[in-house]
Amino acid sequence: MLRSVTIWHEVAGSGPAVMMLHAGICDSGMWDPQWRRFPAEHRTVRCDLRGFGRTPVPSRTYGHGADAVELIESLGLQGCALVGASMGGLVALEVAIARPDLISSLVLVGSALDDHLWSEPVQRYGEAEEEALAHGDLDAAVEANLRFWVDGPDRAPDEVDSAIRARVGEMQRRAFELQTRAAPGAEESSLVDAAGRRCAELVMPTLVVVGELDIPDMREIADRLATTIPRAERLTLPEAAHLPSLETPGVV
């Protein structure tokens, strides 16, 4: 079932509600394997955040966390399980901190954190992406993301499923196309300040997930979240880098 509230989203199934927030290199398509399974037992929701997939960037200030709260409330999902990956993990953290009344449980998959001090390899990757975008070379910018996030630090491209690389490449390219066309007035705003320093406030059960082949920064963040959030458990997924929803969908 398709609806249109503020951001593009999709709803299917019945039962306890689960909402899924995508990573910054993907859109809602990263949850395709789960979309084929979850609705059998859950009212399942996925969305494209602004600047991704089917949701353009508005010509005004916007916030992914505020959009997620609006979506939860408009669909009557109070008490849902909230799943966030990478950038979507940080958005999920913001929502859980700002509106714990809306969230029954939290799953953070390779989550980002707003106050993490990124390592030199991450900074070099960011510089390569920025340089490619500055030259209008979307192919190079997409490949930089695929090499860093999908392949990970310990695998060559030919060691990764080519269909996954191609699918993520499509989603990342679409995001770049939307974001590079954004109006000058577009500016992202956080739902809460200093989410990283407020994780201890979270009271809901939380599962912190990270792929064993992900970059070291993500494993460090997972360690910090698992030790800071009072009711957190940590799970490492073998044979997966930054996107276990696509690489190890059965386990996810």
PDB file of C-alpha atoms in Angstrom:
ATOM      1  CA  MET A   1       0.000   0.000   0.000  1.00  0.00           C
ATOM      2  CA  LEU A   2       1.379   3.427  -0.974  1.00  0.00           C
ATOM      3  CA  ARG A   3       0.623   6.653   0.836  1.00  0.00           C
ATOM      4  CA  SER A   4       1.833  10.224   0.531  1.00  0.00           C
ATOM      5  CA  VAL A   5       2.223  12.263   3.726  1.00  0.00           C
ATOM      6  CA  THR A   6       5.369  14.378   3.488  1.00  0.00           C
ATOM      7  CA  ILE A   7       8.077  11.971   2.454  1.00  0.00           C
ATOM      8  CA  TRP A   8       7.586   8.961   0.197  1.00  0.00           C
ATOM      9  CA  HIS A   9       6.773   5.855   2.181  1.00  0.00           C
ATOM     10  CA  GLU A  10       5.272   2.408   1.841  1.00  0.00           C
ATOM     11  CA  VAL A  11       3.194   0.360   4.277  1.00  0.00           C
ATOM     12  CA  ALA A  12       2.444  -3.375   4.159  1.00  0.00           C
ATOM     13  CA  GLY A  13       1.281  -6.185   6.416  1.00  0.00           C
ATOM     14  CA  SER A  14      -0.327  -6.305   9.820  1.00  0.00           C
ATOM     15  CA  GLY A  15       0.773  -6.993  13.364  1.00  0.00           C
ATOM     16  CA  PRO A  16       3.303  -5.197  15.617  1.00  0.00           C
ATOM     17  CA  ALA A  17       4.674  -2.182  13.764  1.00  0.00           C
ATOM     18  CA  VAL A  18       8.234  -1.923  12.453  1.00  0.00           C
ATOM     19  CA  MET A  19       9.608   1.169  10.708  1.00  0.00           C
ATOM     20  CA  MET A  20      12.927   1.054   8.819  1.00  0.00           C
ATOM     21  CA  LEU A  21      15.217   4.024   8.073  1.00  0.00           C
ATOM     22  CA  HIS A  22      17.833   3.643   5.360  1.00  0.00           C
ATOM     23  CA  ALA A  23      21.559   4.401   5.170  1.00  0.00           C
ATOM     24  CA  GLY A  24      23.014   7.501   3.533  1.00  0.00           C
ATOM     25  CA  ILE A  25      24.329   5.536   0.547  1.00  0.00           C
ATOM     26  CA  CYS A  26      20.947   3.954  -0.160  1.00  0.00           C
ATOM     27  CA  ASP A  27      17.223   4.596  -0.041  1.00  0.00           C
ATOM     28  CA  SER A  28      14.319   2.403   1.070  1.00  0.00           C
ATOM     29  CA  GLY A  29      15.418  -0.168  -1.513  1.00  0.00           C
ATOM     30  CA  MET A  30      18.089  -1.400   0.899  1.00  0.00           C
ATOM     31  CA  TRP A  31      15.258  -3.101   2.779  1.00  0.00           C
ATOM     32  CA  ASP A  32      13.957  -5.071  -0.239  1.00  0.00           C
ATOM     33  CA  PRO A  33      14.835  -8.493   1.244  1.00  0.00           C
ATOM     34  CA  GLN A  34      13.126  -7.632   4.540  1.00  0.00           C
ATOM     35  CA  TRP A  35      10.136  -6.209   2.663  1.00  0.00           C
ATOM     36  CA  ARG A  36       9.487  -9.679   1.264  1.00  0.00           C
ATOM     37  CA  ARG A  37       9.406 -11.214   4.759  1.00  0.00           C
ATOM     38  CA  PHE A  38       8.466  -8.764   7.495  1.00  0.00           C
ATOM     39  CA  PRO A  39       4.890  -7.921   6.369  1.00  0.00           C
ATOM     40  CA  ALA A  40       3.850 -11.531   7.008  1.00  0.00           C
ATOM     41  CA  GLU A  41       4.103 -10.818  10.746  1.00  0.00           C
ATOM     42  CA  HIS A  42       4.426  -7.032  11.102  1.00  0.00           C
ATOM     43  CA  ARG A  43       2.883  -3.809   9.935  1.00  0.00           C
ATOM     44  CA  THR A  44       6.007  -2.756   8.091  1.00  0.00           C
ATOM     45  CA  VAL A  45       6.923   0.767   6.988  1.00  0.00           C
ATOM     46  CA  ARG A  46       9.860   2.026   4.980  1.00  0.00           C
ATOM     47  CA  CYS A  47      10.481   5.473   3.553  1.00  0.00           C
ATOM     48  CA  ASP A  48      12.777   7.564   1.401  1.00  0.00           C
ATOM     49  CA  LEU A  49      14.224  10.387   3.477  1.00  0.00           C
ATOM     50  CA  ARG A  50      14.604  13.786   1.830  1.00  0.00           C
ATOM     51  CA  GLY A  51      17.238  13.738  -0.887  1.00  0.00           C
ATOM     52  CA  PHE A  52      16.913  10.007  -1.474  1.00  0.00           C
ATOM     53  CA  GLY A  53      14.900   7.762  -3.767  1.00  0.00           C
ATOM     54  CA  ARG A  54      11.482   9.278  -4.455  1.00  0.00           C
ATOM     55  CA  THR A  55      11.700  12.185  -2.011  1.00  0.00           C
ATOM     56  CA  PRO A  56      13.386  15.367  -3.320  1.00  0.00           C
ATOM     57  CA  VAL A  57      15.155  17.930  -1.153  1.00  0.00           C
ATOM     58  CA  PRO A  58      12.819  20.823  -0.243  1.00  0.00           C
ATOM     59  CA  SER A  59      13.798  24.474  -0.696  1.00  0.00           C
ATOM     60  CA  ARG A  60      13.703  25.112   3.044  1.00  0.00           C
ATOM     61  CA  THR A  61      15.091  23.801   6.313  1.00  0.00           C
ATOM     62  CA  TYR A  62      14.117  20.191   6.970  1.00  0.00           C
ATOM     63  CA  GLY A  63      14.945  17.410   9.402  1.00  0.00           C
ATOM     64  CA  HIS A  64      15.034  13.649   8.899  1.00  0.00           C
ATOM     65  CA  GLY A  65      14.164  13.068  12.547  1.00  0.00           C
ATOM     66  CA  ALA A  66      11.196  15.417  12.436  1.00  0.00           C
ATOM     67  CA  ASP A  67       9.982  13.695   9.275  1.00  0.00           C
ATOM     68  CA  ALA A  68      10.245  10.289  10.948  1.00  0.00           C
ATOM     69  CA  VAL A  69       8.225  11.505  13.940  1.00  0.00           C
ATOM     70  CA  GLU A  70       5.576  12.947  11.626  1.00  0.00           C
ATOM     71  CA  LEU A  71       5.370   9.660   9.746  1.00  0.00           C
ATOM     72  CA  ILE A  72       5.034   7.594  12.928  1.00  0.00           C
ATOM     73  CA  GLU A  73       2.281   9.825  14.258  1.00  0.00           C
ATOM     74  CA  SER A  74       0.394  10.160  10.970  1.00  0.00           C
ATOM     75  CA  LEU A  75       0.302   6.379  10.469  1.00  0.00           C
ATOM     76  CA  GLY A  76      -0.578   5.638  14.088  1.00  0.00           C
ATOM     77  CA  LEU A  77       2.626   3.689  14.696  1.00  0.00           C
ATOM     78  CA  GLN A  78       3.087   4.713  18.321  1.00  0.00           C
ATOM     79  CA  GLY A  79       4.929   1.921  20.104  1.00  0.00           C
ATOM     80  CA  CYS A  80       6.710   0.709  16.974  1.00  0.00           C
ATOM     81  CA  ALA A  81      10.085  -0.958  16.687  1.00  0.00           C
ATOM     82  CA  LEU A  82      12.405   1.475  14.924  1.00  0.00           C
ATOM     83  CA  VAL A  83      15.240   0.121  12.770  1.00  0.00           C
ATOM     84  CA  GLY A  84      17.909   2.480  11.456  1.00  0.00           C
ATOM     85  CA  ALA A  85      21.019   1.792   9.371  1.00  0.00           C
ATOM     86  CA  SER A  86      24.082   4.077   9.271  1.00  0.00           C
ATOM     87  CA  MET A  87      22.720   7.618   8.802  1.00  0.00           C
ATOM     88  CA  GLY A  88      19.287   6.153   9.481  1.00  0.00           C
ATOM     89  CA  GLY A  89      20.649   4.794  12.759  1.00  0.00           C
ATOM     90  CA  LEU A  90      21.525   8.304  13.891  1.00  0.00           C
ATOM     91  CA  VAL A  91      18.056   9.482  12.841  1.00  0.00           C
ATOM     92  CA  ALA A  92      16.528   6.617  14.840  1.00  0.00           C
ATOM     93  CA  LEU A  93      18.601   7.615  17.872  1.00  0.00           C
ATOM     94  CA  GLU A  94      17.354  11.198  17.603  1.00  0.00           C
ATOM     95  CA  VAL A  95      13.747  10.040  17.414  1.00  0.00           C
ATOM     96  CA  ALA A  96      14.140   7.684  20.372  1.00  0.00           C
ATOM     97  CA  ILE A  97      15.750  10.420  22.494  1.00  0.00           C
ATOM     98  CA  ALA A  98      13.264  13.127  21.536  1.00  0.00           C
ATOM     99  CA  ARG A  99      10.119  10.971  21.553  1.00  0.00           C
ATOM    100  CA  PRO A 100      10.639   7.794  23.594  1.00  0.00           C
ATOM    101  CA  ASP A 101       6.863   7.517  23.891  1.00  0.00           C
ATOM    102  CA  LEU A 102       6.719   6.529  20.217  1.00  0.00           C
ATOM    103  CA  ILE A 103       9.331   3.749  20.268  1.00  0.00           C
ATOM    104  CA  SER A 104       9.041   0.336  21.936  1.00  0.00           C
ATOM    105  CA  SER A 105      12.423  -1.001  20.794  1.00  0.00           C
ATOM    106  CA  LEU A 106      15.387   0.110  18.739  1.00  0.00           C
ATOM    107  CA  VAL A 107      17.674  -1.634  16.253  1.00  0.00           C
ATOM    108  CA  LEU A 108      20.809   0.235  15.145  1.00  0.00           C
ATOM    109  CA  VAL A 109      22.658  -1.310  12.187  1.00  0.00           C
ATOM    110  CA  GLY A 110      26.127   0.121  11.500  1.00  0.00           C
ATOM    111  CA  SER A 111      24.851   3.324  13.057  1.00  0.00           C
ATOM    112  CA  ALA A 112      26.511   6.690  12.688  1.00  0.00           C
ATOM    113  CA  LEU A 113      26.976   8.990  15.685  1.00  0.00           C
ATOM    114  CA  ASP A 114      27.037  12.765  15.561  1.00  0.00           C
ATOM    115  CA  ASP A 115      30.064  13.304  17.798  1.00  0.00           C
ATOM    116  CA  HIS A 116      32.257  10.456  16.588  1.00  0.00           C
ATOM    117  CA  LEU A 117      35.780  11.539  15.618  1.00  0.00           C
ATOM    118  CA  TRP A 118      36.165  10.003  12.191  1.00  0.00           C
ATOM    119  CA  SER A 119      39.433   8.283  11.330  1.00  0.00           C
ATOM    120  CA  GLU A 120      41.834   9.396   8.602  1.00  0.00           C
ATOM    121  CA  PRO A 121      40.588   6.763   6.117  1.00  0.00           C
ATOM    122  CA  VAL A 122      37.028   8.075   6.497  1.00  0.00           C
ATOM    123  CA  GLN A 123      38.235  11.620   5.979  1.00  0.00           C
ATOM    124  CA  ARG A 124      40.143  10.600   2.835  1.00  0.00           C
ATOM    125  CA  TYR A 125      37.058   8.866   1.473  1.00  0.00           C
ATOM    126  CA  GLY A 126      35.002  12.010   2.135  1.00  0.00           C
ATOM    127  CA  GLU A 127      37.545  14.168   0.342  1.00  0.00           C
ATOM    128  CA  ALA A 128      37.529  11.844  -2.687  1.00  0.00           C
ATOM    129  CA  GLU A 129      33.739  11.983  -2.845  1.00  0.00           C
ATOM    130  CA  GLU A 130      33.686  15.772  -2.554  1.00  0.00           C
ATOM    131  CA  GLU A 131      36.332  16.167  -5.253  1.00  0.00           C
ATOM    132  CA  ALA A 132      34.424  13.924  -7.655  1.00  0.00           C
ATOM    133  CA  LEU A 133      31.166  15.793  -7.041  1.00  0.00           C
ATOM    134  CA  ALA A 134      32.915  19.153  -7.471  1.00  0.00           C
ATOM    135  CA  HIS A 135      33.962  17.992 -10.941  1.00  0.00           C
ATOM    136  CA  GLY A 136      30.490  16.676 -11.721  1.00  0.00           C
ATOM    137  CA  ASP A 137      31.797  13.123 -11.916  1.00  0.00           C
ATOM    138  CA  LEU A 138      28.947  11.135 -10.376  1.00  0.00           C
ATOM    139  CA  ASP A 139      30.421   7.835 -11.546  1.00  0.00           C
ATOM    140  CA  ALA A 140      33.611   8.443  -9.548  1.00  0.00           C
ATOM    141  CA  ALA A 141      31.645   9.613  -6.503  1.00  0.00           C
ATOM    142  CA  VAL A 142      29.451   6.507  -6.614  1.00  0.00           C
ATOM    143  CA  GLU A 143      32.456   4.209  -7.004  1.00  0.00           C
ATOM    144  CA  ALA A 144      34.183   5.866  -4.036  1.00  0.00           C
ATOM    145  CA  ASN A 145      31.163   4.978  -1.903  1.00  0.00           C
ATOM    146  CA  LEU A 146      30.952   1.448  -3.215  1.00  0.00           C
ATOM    147  CA  ARG A 147      34.635   0.823  -2.531  1.00  0.00           C
ATOM    148  CA  PHE A 148      34.538   2.264   0.961  1.00  0.00           C
ATOM    149  CA  TRP A 149      31.162   1.136   2.287  1.00  0.00           C
ATOM    150  CA  VAL A 150      30.009  -1.851   0.234  1.00  0.00           C
ATOM    151  CA  ASP A 151      33.364  -3.564  -0.336  1.00  0.00           C
ATOM    152  CA  GLY A 152      34.773  -2.471   3.003  1.00  0.00           C
ATOM    153  CA  PRO A 153      38.443  -2.275   3.959  1.00  0.00           C
ATOM    154  CA  ASP A 154      39.233  -5.981   3.548  1.00  0.00           C
ATOM    155  CA  ARG A 155      37.666  -6.953   0.214  1.00  0.00           C
ATOM    156  CA  ALA A 156      38.278  -6.222  -3.451  1.00  0.00           C
ATOM    157  CA  PRO A 157      35.270  -5.320  -5.632  1.00  0.00           C
ATOM    158  CA  ASP A 158      35.285  -8.731  -7.315  1.00  0.00           C
ATOM    159  CA  GLU A 159      34.866 -10.371  -3.895  1.00  0.00           C
ATOM    160  CA  VAL A 160      31.467  -8.698  -3.427  1.00  0.00           C
ATOM    161  CA  ASP A 161      28.188  -9.737  -5.036  1.00  0.00           C
ATOM    162  CA  SER A 162      28.028  -7.706  -8.247  1.00  0.00           C
ATOM    163  CA  ALA A 163      24.222  -7.418  -8.037  1.00  0.00           C
ATOM    164  CA  ILE A 164      24.503  -5.765  -4.606  1.00  0.00           C
ATOM    165  CA  ARG A 165      27.149  -3.345  -5.857  1.00  0.00           C
ATOM    166  CA  ALA A 166      24.969  -2.453  -8.840  1.00  0.00           C
ATOM    167  CA  ARG A 167      21.833  -1.971  -6.728  1.00  0.00           C
ATOM    168  CA  VAL A 168      23.581   0.244  -4.187  1.00  0.00           C
ATOM    169  CA  GLY A 169      25.220   2.159  -7.026  1.00  0.00           C
ATOM    170  CA  GLU A 170      21.781   2.951  -8.474  1.00  0.00           C
ATOM    171  CA  MET A 171      20.497   4.198  -5.126  1.00  0.00           C
ATOM    172  CA  GLN A 172      23.610   6.265  -4.400  1.00  0.00           C
ATOM    173  CA  ARG A 173      23.578   7.864  -7.851  1.00  0.00           C
ATOM    174  CA  ARG A 174      19.918   8.811  -7.454  1.00  0.00           C
ATOM    175  CA  ALA A 175      20.738  10.451  -4.105  1.00  0.00           C
ATOM    176  CA  PHE A 176      23.575  12.442  -5.650  1.00  0.00           C
ATOM    177  CA  GLU A 177      21.295  13.581  -8.485  1.00  0.00           C
ATOM    178  CA  LEU A 178      18.694  14.851  -6.016  1.00  0.00           C
ATOM    179  CA  GLN A 179      21.179  16.417  -3.612  1.00  0.00           C
ATOM    180  CA  THR A 180      23.259  18.226  -6.239  1.00  0.00           C
ATOM    181  CA  ARG A 181      20.067  19.788  -7.611  1.00  0.00           C
ATOM    182  CA  ALA A 182      18.907  21.001  -4.200  1.00  0.00           C
ATOM    183  CA  ALA A 183      17.775  24.621  -3.920  1.00  0.00           C
ATOM    184  CA  PRO A 184      20.019  27.079  -2.039  1.00  0.00           C
ATOM    185  CA  GLY A 185      17.506  27.302   0.836  1.00  0.00           C
ATOM    186  CA  ALA A 186      17.689  23.580   1.607  1.00  0.00           C
ATOM    187  CA  GLU A 187      19.344  22.947   4.958  1.00  0.00           C
ATOM    188  CA  GLU A 188      19.172  19.923   7.233  1.00  0.00           C
ATOM    189  CA  SER A 189      18.382  20.355  10.921  1.00  0.00           C
ATOM    190  CA  SER A 190      18.806  17.758  13.693  1.00  0.00           C
ATOM    191  CA  LEU A 191      15.869  16.759  15.875  1.00  0.00           C
ATOM    192  CA  VAL A 192      18.051  16.803  19.005  1.00  0.00           C
ATOM    193  CA  ASP A 193      21.479  18.207  19.763  1.00  0.00           C
ATOM    194  CA  ALA A 194      24.340  15.981  20.921  1.00  0.00           C
ATOM    195  CA  ALA A 195      22.579  12.646  20.448  1.00  0.00           C
ATOM    196  CA  GLY A 196      25.849  10.859  21.144  1.00  0.00           C
ATOM    197  CA  ARG A 197      26.032  12.332  24.631  1.00  0.00           C
ATOM    198  CA  ARG A 198      22.396  11.471  25.403  1.00  0.00           C
ATOM    199  CA  CYS A 199      22.360   7.760  24.618  1.00  0.00           C
ATOM    200  CA  ALA A 200      22.254   6.909  28.313  1.00  0.00           C
ATOM    201  CA  GLU A 201      18.752   8.411  28.414  1.00  0.00           C
ATOM    202  CA  LEU A 202      17.338   5.631  26.250  1.00  0.00           C
ATOM    203  CA  VAL A 203      15.197   3.171  28.193  1.00  0.00           C
ATOM    204  CA  MET A 204      13.869   0.881  25.458  1.00  0.00           C
ATOM    205  CA  PRO A 205      15.487  -2.475  24.558  1.00  0.00           C
ATOM    206  CA  THR A 206      18.117  -1.818  21.894  1.00  0.00           C
ATOM    207  CA  LEU A 207      19.984  -4.131  19.562  1.00  0.00           C
ATOM    208  CA  VAL A 208      23.271  -2.752  18.219  1.00  0.00           C
ATOM    209  CA  VAL A 209      24.296  -4.542  15.023  1.00  0.00           C
ATOM    210  CA  VAL A 210      27.494  -4.202  12.995  1.00  0.00           C
ATOM    211  CA  GLY A 211      29.001  -6.191  10.137  1.00  0.00           C
ATOM    212  CA  GLU A 212      32.329  -7.835  10.891  1.00  0.00           C
ATOM    213  CA  LEU A 213      33.677  -6.523   7.551  1.00  0.00           C
ATOM    214  CA  ASP A 214      32.548  -2.924   8.135  1.00  0.00           C
ATOM    215  CA  ILE A 215      35.086  -0.152   8.652  1.00  0.00           C
ATOM    216  CA  PRO A 216      36.716   0.071  12.119  1.00  0.00           C
ATOM    217  CA  ASP A 217      34.899   3.341  12.886  1.00  0.00           C
ATOM    218  CA  MET A 218      31.535   1.584  12.745  1.00  0.00           C
ATOM    219  CA  ARG A 219      32.720  -1.156  15.062  1.00  0.00           C
ATOM    220  CA  GLU A 220      33.973   1.494  17.497  1.00  0.00           C
ATOM    221  CA  ILE A 221      30.601   3.256  17.404  1.00  0.00           C
ATOM    222  CA  ALA A 222      28.828  -0.067  18.001  1.00  0.00           C
ATOM    223  CA  ASP A 223      31.008  -0.697  21.055  1.00  0.00           C
ATOM    224  CA  ARG A 224      30.203   2.747  22.417  1.00  0.00           C
ATOM    225  CA  LEU A 225      26.453   2.419  21.831  1.00  0.00           C
ATOM    226  CA  ALA A 226      26.335  -1.042  23.381  1.00  0.00           C
ATOM    227  CA  THR A 227      28.089   0.133  26.537  1.00  0.00           C
ATOM    228  CA  THR A 228      26.259   3.475  26.847  1.00  0.00           C
ATOM    229  CA  ILE A 229      22.634   2.548  26.166  1.00  0.00           C
ATOM    230  CA  PRO A 230      21.364   0.885  29.389  1.00  0.00           C
ATOM    231  CA  ARG A 231      19.349  -1.966  27.809  1.00  0.00           C
ATOM    232  CA  ALA A 232      21.507  -2.595  24.764  1.00  0.00           C
ATOM    233  CA  GLU A 233      22.859  -5.825  23.324  1.00  0.00           C
ATOM    234  CA  ARG A 234      25.546  -5.978  20.644  1.00  0.00           C
ATOM    235  CA  LEU A 235      25.565  -8.358  17.673  1.00  0.00           C
ATOM    236  CA  THR A 236      28.285  -8.760  15.042  1.00  0.00           C
ATOM    237  CA  LEU A 237      27.130 -10.212  11.720  1.00  0.00           C
ATOM    238  CA  PRO A 238      29.720 -12.324   9.873  1.00  0.00           C
ATOM    239  CA  GLU A 239      30.292 -12.026   6.119  1.00  0.00           C
ATOM    240  CA  ALA A 240      28.805  -8.524   5.945  1.00  0.00           C
ATOM    241  CA  ALA A 241      30.220  -5.024   5.673  1.00  0.00           C
ATOM    242  CA  HIS A 242      28.123  -1.867   6.017  1.00  0.00           C
ATOM    243  CA  LEU A 243      24.875  -3.205   4.513  1.00  0.00           C
ATOM    244  CA  PRO A 244      23.978  -6.537   6.125  1.00  0.00           C
ATOM    245  CA  SER A 245      20.323  -6.096   5.105  1.00  0.00           C
ATOM    246  CA  LEU A 246      21.477  -6.842   1.544  1.00  0.00           C
ATOM    247  CA  GLU A 247      24.490  -9.086   2.193  1.00  0.00           C
ATOM    248  CA  THR A 248      23.063 -11.336   4.901  1.00  0.00           C
ATOM    249  CA  PRO A 249      19.293 -10.828   4.603  1.00  0.00           C
ATOM    250  CA  GLY A 250      18.391 -14.153   6.202  1.00  0.00           C
ATOM    251  CA  VAL A 251      20.187 -13.281   9.431  1.00  0.00           C
ATOM    252  CA  VAL A 252      18.814  -9.735   9.436  1.00  0.00           C
TER     253      VAL A 252
END
